[in-house]
PDB file of C-alpha atoms in Angstrom:
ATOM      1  CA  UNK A 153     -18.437   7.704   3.349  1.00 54.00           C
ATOM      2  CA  UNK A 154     -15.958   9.221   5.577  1.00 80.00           C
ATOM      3  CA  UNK A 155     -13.173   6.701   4.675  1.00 92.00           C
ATOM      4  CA  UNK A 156     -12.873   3.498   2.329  1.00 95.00           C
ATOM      5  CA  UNK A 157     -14.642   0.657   4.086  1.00 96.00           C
ATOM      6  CA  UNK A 158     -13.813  -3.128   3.622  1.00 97.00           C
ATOM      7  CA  UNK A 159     -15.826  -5.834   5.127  1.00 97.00           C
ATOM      8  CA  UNK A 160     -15.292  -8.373   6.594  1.00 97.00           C
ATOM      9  CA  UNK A 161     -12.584  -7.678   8.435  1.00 95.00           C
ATOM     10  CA  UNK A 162     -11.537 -10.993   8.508  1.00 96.00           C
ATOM     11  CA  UNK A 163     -12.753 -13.807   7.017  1.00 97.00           C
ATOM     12  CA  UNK A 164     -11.950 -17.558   7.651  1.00 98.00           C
ATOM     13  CA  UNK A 165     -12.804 -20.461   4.682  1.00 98.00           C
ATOM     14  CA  UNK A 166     -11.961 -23.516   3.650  1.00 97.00           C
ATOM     15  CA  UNK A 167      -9.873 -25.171   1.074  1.00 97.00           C
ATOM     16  CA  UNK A 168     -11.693 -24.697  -2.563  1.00 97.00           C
ATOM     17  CA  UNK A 169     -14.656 -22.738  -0.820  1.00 98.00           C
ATOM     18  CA  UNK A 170     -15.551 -19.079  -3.121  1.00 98.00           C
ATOM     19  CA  UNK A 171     -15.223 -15.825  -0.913  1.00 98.00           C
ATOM     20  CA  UNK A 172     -15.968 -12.375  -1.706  1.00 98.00           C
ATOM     21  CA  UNK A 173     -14.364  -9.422  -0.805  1.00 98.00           C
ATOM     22  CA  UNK A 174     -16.313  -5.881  -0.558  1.00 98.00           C
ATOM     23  CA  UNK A 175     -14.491  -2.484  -0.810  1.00 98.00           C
ATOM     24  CA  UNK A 176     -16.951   0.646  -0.159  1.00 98.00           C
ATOM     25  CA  UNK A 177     -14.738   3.497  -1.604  1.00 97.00           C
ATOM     26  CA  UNK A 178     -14.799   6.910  -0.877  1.00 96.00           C
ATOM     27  CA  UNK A 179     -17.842   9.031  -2.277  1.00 94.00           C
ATOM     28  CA  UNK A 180     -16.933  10.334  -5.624  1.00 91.00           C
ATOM     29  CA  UNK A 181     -13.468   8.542  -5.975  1.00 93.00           C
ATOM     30  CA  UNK A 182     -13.389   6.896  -9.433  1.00 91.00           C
ATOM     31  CA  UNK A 183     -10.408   5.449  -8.731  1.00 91.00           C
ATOM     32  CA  UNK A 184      -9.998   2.081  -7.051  1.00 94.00           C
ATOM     33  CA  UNK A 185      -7.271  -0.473  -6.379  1.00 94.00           C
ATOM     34  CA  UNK A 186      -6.901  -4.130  -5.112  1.00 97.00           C
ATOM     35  CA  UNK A 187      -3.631  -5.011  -3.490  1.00 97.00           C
ATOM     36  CA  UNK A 188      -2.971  -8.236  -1.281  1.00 97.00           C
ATOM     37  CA  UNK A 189      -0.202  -7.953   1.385  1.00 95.00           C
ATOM     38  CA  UNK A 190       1.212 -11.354   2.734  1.00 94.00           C
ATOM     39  CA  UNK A 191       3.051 -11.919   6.067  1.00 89.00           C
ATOM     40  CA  UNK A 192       6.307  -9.985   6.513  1.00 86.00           C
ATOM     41  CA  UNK A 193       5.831  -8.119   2.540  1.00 90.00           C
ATOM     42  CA  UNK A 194       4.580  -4.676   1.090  1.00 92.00           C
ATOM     43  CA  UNK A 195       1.231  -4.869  -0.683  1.00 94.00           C
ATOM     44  CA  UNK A 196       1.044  -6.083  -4.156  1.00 95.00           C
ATOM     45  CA  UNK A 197      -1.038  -4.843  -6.638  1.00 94.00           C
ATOM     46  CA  UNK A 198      -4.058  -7.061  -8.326  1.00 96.00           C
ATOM     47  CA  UNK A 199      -6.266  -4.824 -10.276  1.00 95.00           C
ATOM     48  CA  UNK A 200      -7.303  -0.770 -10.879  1.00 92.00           C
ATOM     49  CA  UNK A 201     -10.794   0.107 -11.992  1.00 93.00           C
ATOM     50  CA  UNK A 202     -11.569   3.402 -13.257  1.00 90.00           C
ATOM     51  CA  UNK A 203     -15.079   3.926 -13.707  1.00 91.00           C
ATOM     52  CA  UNK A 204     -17.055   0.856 -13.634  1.00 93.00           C
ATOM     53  CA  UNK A 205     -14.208  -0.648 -15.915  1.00 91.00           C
ATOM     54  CA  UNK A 206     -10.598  -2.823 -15.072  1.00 92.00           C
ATOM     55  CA  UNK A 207      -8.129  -0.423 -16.451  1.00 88.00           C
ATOM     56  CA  UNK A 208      -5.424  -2.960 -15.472  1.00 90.00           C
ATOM     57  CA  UNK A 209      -5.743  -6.168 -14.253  1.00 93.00           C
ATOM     58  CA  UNK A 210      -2.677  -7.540 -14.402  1.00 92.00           C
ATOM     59  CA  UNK A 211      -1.778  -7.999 -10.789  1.00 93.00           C
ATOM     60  CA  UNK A 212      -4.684 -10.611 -10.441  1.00 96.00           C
ATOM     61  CA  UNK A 213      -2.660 -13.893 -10.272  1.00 95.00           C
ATOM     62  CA  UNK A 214      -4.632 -16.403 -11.949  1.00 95.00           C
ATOM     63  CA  UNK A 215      -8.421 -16.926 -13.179  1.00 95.00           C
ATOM     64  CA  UNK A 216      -9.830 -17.789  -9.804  1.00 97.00           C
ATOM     65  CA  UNK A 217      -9.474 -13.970  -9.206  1.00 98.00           C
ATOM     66  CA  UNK A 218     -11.818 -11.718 -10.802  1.00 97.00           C
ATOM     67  CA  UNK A 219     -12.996  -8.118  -9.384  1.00 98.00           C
ATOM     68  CA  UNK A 220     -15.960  -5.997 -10.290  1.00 97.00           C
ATOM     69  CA  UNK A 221     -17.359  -2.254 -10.176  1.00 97.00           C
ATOM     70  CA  UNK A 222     -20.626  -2.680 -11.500  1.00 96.00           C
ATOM     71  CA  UNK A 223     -22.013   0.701 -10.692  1.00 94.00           C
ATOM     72  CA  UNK A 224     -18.729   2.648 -10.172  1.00 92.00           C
ATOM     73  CA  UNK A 225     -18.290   3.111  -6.484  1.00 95.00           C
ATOM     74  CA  UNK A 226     -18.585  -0.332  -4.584  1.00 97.00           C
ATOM     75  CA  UNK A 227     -16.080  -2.989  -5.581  1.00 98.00           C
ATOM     76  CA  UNK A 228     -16.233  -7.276  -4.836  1.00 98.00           C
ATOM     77  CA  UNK A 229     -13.020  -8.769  -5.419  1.00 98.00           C
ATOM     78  CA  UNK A 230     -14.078 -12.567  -5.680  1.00 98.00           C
ATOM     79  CA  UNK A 231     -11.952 -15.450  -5.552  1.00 98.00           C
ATOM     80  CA  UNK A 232     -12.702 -18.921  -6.875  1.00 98.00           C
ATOM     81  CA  UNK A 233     -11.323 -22.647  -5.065  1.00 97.00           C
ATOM     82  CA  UNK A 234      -9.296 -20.923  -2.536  1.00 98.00           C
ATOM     83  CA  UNK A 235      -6.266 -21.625  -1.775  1.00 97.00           C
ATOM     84  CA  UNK A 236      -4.064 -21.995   1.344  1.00 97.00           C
ATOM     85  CA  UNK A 237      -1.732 -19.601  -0.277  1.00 96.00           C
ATOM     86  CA  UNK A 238      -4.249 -17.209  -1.074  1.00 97.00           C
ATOM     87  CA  UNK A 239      -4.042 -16.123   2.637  1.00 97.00           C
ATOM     88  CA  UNK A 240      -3.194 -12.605   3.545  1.00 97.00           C
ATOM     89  CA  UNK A 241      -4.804  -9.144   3.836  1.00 96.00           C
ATOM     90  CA  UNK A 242      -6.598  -7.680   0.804  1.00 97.00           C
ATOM     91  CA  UNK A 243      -6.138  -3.725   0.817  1.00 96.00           C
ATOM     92  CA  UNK A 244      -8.601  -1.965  -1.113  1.00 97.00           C
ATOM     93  CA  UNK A 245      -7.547   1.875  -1.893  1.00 94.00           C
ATOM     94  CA  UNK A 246      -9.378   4.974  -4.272  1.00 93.00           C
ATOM     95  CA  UNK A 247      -8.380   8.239  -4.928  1.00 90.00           C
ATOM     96  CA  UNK A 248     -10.110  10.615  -6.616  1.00 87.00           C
ATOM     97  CA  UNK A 249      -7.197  10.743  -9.982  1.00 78.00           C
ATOM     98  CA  UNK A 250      -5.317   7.489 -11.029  1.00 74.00           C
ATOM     99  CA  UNK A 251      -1.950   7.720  -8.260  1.00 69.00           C
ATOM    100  CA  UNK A 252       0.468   6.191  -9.628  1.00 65.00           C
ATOM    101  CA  UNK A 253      -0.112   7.794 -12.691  1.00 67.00           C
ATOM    102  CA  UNK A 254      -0.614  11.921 -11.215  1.00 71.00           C
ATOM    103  CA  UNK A 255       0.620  11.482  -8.177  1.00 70.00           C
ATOM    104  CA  UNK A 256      -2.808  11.602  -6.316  1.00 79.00           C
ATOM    105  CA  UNK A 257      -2.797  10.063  -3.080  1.00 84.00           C
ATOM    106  CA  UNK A 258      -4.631   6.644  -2.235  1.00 88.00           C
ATOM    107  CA  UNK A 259      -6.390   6.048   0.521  1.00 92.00           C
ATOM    108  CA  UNK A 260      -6.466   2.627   1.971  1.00 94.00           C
ATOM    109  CA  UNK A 261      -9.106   0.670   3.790  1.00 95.00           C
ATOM    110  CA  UNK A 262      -8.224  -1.218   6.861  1.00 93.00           C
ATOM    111  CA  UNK A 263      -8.397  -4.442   4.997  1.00 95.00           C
ATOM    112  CA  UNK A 264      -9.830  -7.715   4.931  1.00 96.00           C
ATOM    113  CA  UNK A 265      -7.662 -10.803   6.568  1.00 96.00           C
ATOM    114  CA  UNK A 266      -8.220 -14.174   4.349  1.00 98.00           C
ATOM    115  CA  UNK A 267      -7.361 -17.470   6.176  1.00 98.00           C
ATOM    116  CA  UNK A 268      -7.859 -20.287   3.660  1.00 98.00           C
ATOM    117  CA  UNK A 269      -7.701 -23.841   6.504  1.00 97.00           C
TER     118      UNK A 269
ATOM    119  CA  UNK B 182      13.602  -5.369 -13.565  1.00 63.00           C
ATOM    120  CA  UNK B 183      11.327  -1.813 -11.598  1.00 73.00           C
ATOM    121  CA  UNK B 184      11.664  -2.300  -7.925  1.00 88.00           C
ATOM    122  CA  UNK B 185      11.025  -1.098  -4.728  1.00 93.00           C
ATOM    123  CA  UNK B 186      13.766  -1.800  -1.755  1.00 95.00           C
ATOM    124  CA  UNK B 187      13.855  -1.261   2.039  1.00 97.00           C
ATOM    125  CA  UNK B 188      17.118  -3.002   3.013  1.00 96.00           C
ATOM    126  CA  UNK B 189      16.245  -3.277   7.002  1.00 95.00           C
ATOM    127  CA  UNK B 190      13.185  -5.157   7.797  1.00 95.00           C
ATOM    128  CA  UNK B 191      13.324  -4.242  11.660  1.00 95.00           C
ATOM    129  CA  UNK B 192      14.998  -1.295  13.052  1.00 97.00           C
ATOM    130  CA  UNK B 193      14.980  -0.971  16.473  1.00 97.00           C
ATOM    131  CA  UNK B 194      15.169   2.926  18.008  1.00 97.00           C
ATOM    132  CA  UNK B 195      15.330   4.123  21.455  1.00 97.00           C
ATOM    133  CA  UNK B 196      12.700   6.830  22.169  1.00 97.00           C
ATOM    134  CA  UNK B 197      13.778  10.647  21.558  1.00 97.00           C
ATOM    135  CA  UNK B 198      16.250   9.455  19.107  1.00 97.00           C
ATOM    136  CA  UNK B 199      16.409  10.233  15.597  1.00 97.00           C
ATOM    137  CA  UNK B 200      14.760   7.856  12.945  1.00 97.00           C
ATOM    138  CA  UNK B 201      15.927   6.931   9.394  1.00 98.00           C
ATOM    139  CA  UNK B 202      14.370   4.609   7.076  1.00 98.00           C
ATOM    140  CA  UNK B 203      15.883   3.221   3.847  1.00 98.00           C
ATOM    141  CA  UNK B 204      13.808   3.303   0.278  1.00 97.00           C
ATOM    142  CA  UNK B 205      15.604   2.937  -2.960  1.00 96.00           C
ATOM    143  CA  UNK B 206      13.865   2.253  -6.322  1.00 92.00           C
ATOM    144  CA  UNK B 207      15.113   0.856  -9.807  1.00 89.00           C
ATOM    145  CA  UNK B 208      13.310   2.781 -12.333  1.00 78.00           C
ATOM    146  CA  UNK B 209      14.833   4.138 -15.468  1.00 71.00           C
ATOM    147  CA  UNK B 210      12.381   7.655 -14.761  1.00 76.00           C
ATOM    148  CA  UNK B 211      12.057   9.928 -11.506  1.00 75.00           C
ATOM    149  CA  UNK B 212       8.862   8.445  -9.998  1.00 83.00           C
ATOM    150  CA  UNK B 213       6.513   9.991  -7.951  1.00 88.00           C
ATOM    151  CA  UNK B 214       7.589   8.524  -4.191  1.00 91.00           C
ATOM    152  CA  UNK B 215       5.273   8.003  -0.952  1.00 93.00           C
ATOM    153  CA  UNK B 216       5.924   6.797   2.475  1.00 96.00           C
ATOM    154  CA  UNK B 217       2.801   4.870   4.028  1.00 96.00           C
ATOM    155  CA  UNK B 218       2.608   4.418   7.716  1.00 96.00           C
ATOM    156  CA  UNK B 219       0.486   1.125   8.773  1.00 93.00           C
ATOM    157  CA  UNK B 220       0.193   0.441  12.570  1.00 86.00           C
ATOM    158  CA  UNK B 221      -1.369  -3.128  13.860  1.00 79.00           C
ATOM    159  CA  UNK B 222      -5.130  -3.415  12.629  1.00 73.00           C
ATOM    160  CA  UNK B 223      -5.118  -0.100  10.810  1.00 78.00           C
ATOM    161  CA  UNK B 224      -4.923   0.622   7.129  1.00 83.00           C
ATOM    162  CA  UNK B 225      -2.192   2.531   5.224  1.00 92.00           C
ATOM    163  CA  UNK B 226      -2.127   6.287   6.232  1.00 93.00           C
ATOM    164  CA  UNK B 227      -0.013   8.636   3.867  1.00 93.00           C
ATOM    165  CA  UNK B 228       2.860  10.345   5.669  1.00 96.00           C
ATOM    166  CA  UNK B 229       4.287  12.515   3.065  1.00 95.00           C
ATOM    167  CA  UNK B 230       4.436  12.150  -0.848  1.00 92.00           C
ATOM    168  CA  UNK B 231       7.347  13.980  -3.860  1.00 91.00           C
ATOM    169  CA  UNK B 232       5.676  14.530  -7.211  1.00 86.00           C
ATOM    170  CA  UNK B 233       8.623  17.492  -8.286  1.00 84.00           C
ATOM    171  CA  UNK B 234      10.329  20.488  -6.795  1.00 88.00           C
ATOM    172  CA  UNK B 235      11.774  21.043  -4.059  1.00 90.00           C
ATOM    173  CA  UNK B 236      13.544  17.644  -2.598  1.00 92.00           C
ATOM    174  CA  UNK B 237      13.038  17.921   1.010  1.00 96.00           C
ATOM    175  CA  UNK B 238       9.700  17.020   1.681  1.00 96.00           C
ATOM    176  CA  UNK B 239       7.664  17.442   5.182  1.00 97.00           C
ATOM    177  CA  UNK B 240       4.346  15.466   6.131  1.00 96.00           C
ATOM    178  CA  UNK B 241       2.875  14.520   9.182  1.00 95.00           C
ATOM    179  CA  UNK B 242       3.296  13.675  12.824  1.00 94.00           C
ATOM    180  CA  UNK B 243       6.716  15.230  12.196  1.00 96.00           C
ATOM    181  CA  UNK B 244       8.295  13.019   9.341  1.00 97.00           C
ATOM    182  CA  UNK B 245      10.722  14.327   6.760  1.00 98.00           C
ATOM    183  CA  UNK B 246      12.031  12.688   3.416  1.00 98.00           C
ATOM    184  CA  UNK B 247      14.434  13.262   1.184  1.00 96.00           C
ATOM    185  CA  UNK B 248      14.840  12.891  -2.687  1.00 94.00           C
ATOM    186  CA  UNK B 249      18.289  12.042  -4.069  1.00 94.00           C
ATOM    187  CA  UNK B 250      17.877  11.697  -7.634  1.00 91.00           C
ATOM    188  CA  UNK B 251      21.461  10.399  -7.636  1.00 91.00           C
ATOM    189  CA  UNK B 252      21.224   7.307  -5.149  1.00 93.00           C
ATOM    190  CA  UNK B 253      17.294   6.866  -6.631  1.00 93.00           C
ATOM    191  CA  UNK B 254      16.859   7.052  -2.825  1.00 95.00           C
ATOM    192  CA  UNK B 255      13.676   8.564  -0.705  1.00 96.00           C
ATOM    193  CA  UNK B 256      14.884   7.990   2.656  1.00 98.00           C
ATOM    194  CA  UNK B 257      12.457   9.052   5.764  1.00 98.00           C
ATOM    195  CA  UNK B 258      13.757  10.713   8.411  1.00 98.00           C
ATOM    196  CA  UNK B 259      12.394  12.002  12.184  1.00 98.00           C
ATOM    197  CA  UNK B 260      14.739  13.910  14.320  1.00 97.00           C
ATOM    198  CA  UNK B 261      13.157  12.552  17.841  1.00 97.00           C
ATOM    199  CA  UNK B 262      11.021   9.367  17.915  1.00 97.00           C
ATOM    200  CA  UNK B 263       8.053   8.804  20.419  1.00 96.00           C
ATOM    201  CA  UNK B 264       6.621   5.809  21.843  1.00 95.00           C
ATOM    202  CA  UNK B 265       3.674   5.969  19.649  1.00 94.00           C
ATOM    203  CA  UNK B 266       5.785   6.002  16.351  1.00 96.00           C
ATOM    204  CA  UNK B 267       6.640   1.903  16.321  1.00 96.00           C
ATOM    205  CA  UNK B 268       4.520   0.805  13.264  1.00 96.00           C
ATOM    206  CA  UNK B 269       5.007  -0.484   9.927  1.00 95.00           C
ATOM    207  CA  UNK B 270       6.368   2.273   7.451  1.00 97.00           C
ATOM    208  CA  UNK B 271       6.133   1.085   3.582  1.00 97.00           C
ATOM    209  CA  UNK B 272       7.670   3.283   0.940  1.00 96.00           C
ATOM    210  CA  UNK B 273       5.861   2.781  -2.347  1.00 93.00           C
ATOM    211  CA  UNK B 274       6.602   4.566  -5.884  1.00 89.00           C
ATOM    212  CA  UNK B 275       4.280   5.339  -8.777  1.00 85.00           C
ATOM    213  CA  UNK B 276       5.132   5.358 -12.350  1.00 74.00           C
ATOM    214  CA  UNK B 277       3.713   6.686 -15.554  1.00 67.00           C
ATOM    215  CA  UNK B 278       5.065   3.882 -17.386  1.00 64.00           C
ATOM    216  CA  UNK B 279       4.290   1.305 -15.149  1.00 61.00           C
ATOM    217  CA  UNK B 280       0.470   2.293 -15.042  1.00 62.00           C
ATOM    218  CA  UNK B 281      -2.143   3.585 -12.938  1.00 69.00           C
ATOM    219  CA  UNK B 282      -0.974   1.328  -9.763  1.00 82.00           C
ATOM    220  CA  UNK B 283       1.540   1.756  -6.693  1.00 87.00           C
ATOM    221  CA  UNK B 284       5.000  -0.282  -6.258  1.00 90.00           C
ATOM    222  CA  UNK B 285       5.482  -0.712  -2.577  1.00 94.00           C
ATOM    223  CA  UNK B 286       8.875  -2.214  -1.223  1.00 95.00           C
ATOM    224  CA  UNK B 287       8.568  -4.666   1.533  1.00 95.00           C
ATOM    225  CA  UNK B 288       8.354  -2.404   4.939  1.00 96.00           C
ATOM    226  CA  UNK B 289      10.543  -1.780   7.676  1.00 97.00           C
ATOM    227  CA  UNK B 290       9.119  -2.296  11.174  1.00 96.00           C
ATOM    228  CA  UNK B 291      10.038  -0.320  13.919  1.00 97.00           C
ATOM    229  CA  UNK B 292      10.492  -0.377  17.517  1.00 96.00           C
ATOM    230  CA  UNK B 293      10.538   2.049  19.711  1.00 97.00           C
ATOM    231  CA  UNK B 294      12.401   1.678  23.262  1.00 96.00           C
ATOM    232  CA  UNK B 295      12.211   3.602  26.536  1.00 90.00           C
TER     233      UNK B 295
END
């Protein structure tokens, strides 16, 4: 597509309920990132796939986060008994060469607001 | 411990002013440096990037930064500010060392006055 896509753009669950996160990438980026921004703070980074594969997951912040890239382009970032403090805005980014690495610019979706009630 | 600072969290400009924004990193290599622009409901657009070279670097919608190896500062500058400039601007620095992902410090919001 045109630009990376996220849906929804905001989603609302309960305490302990599972939600998943889609990022639709640009076409032909093989690189993708996960970052979650809270209120008032500068994204964070979760996990990088390159490929179908996690190259580095060690942003995710426990085991009720897990991400996949099953065919290479579109990306679920799932997340197990949510948590109140789970809340913010998920960013999903790709770029056609790993950024931080070359340099290569990211390109962010608009992002996906979690409320955990 | 690597880091990624923007000292003022609001900054408050009057429009047709000039515009500086604060980023300083803690890395023990020369990173390669961005400065994001993220207005209300939109996602983060790049507004200029340093990989090497020359230090003074231009991007869009009339936005300058500069490179000081010797502060480990990549400040953003705009001589005149407009109205439609009041956003959220988030430097962010990228590392061989430190991987394939993007530091970001913790933004500076600005406001623009008429």
């Amino acid at each position: 597509g045109a630009g990376v896509s996220q849906t929804p753009s905001n989603k609302v669950t309960e305490k302990g309920k599972y939600v998943e996160l889609r990022c639709d990438p640009i076409s032909g980026h093989t690189a993708l990132y996960w970052y979650r921004q809270s209120l008032g703070q500068g994204p964070e980074f979760l996990i990088y796939f390159q490929g179908t594969g996690a190259a580095d997951d060690s942003g995710l912040p426990n085991d009720r986060f897990f991400a996949v890239r099953p065919e290479g382009s579109v990306s679920t970032l799932k997340i197990q008994r949510t948590e109140r403090g789970d809340s913010a805005v998920y960013l999903c980014a790709s770029s056609s060469q790993p950024a931080g690495v070359t340099g290569t610019e990211a390109f962010f979706g608009q992002g996906t607001r979690l409320t955990v009630v | 411990a690597q880091s990624v600072t923007q000292p003022d969290i609001h900054i408050t400009v009057s429009e047709g002013a000039s515009l500086e924004l604060r980023c300083n990193y803690s890395y023990g290599a020369t990173p390669y440096l961005f400065w994001y622009v993220q207005s209300p409901g939109q996602g983060l657009q790049l507004l200029l990037k340093y990989f090497s070279g020359d230090t003074l670097v231009q991007g869009i919608k009339g936005f300058e930064a500069e490179f000081k190896r010797s502060q480990s500062s990549f400040n953003l500058r705009k001589p005149s500010v407009h109205w439609s400039d009041a956003a959220e601007y988030v430097c962010a620095v990228g590392l061989k060392a430190a991987g394939n992902k993007l530091t970001f410090g913790g933004g500076t919001r600005v406001l623009v006055k008429p």
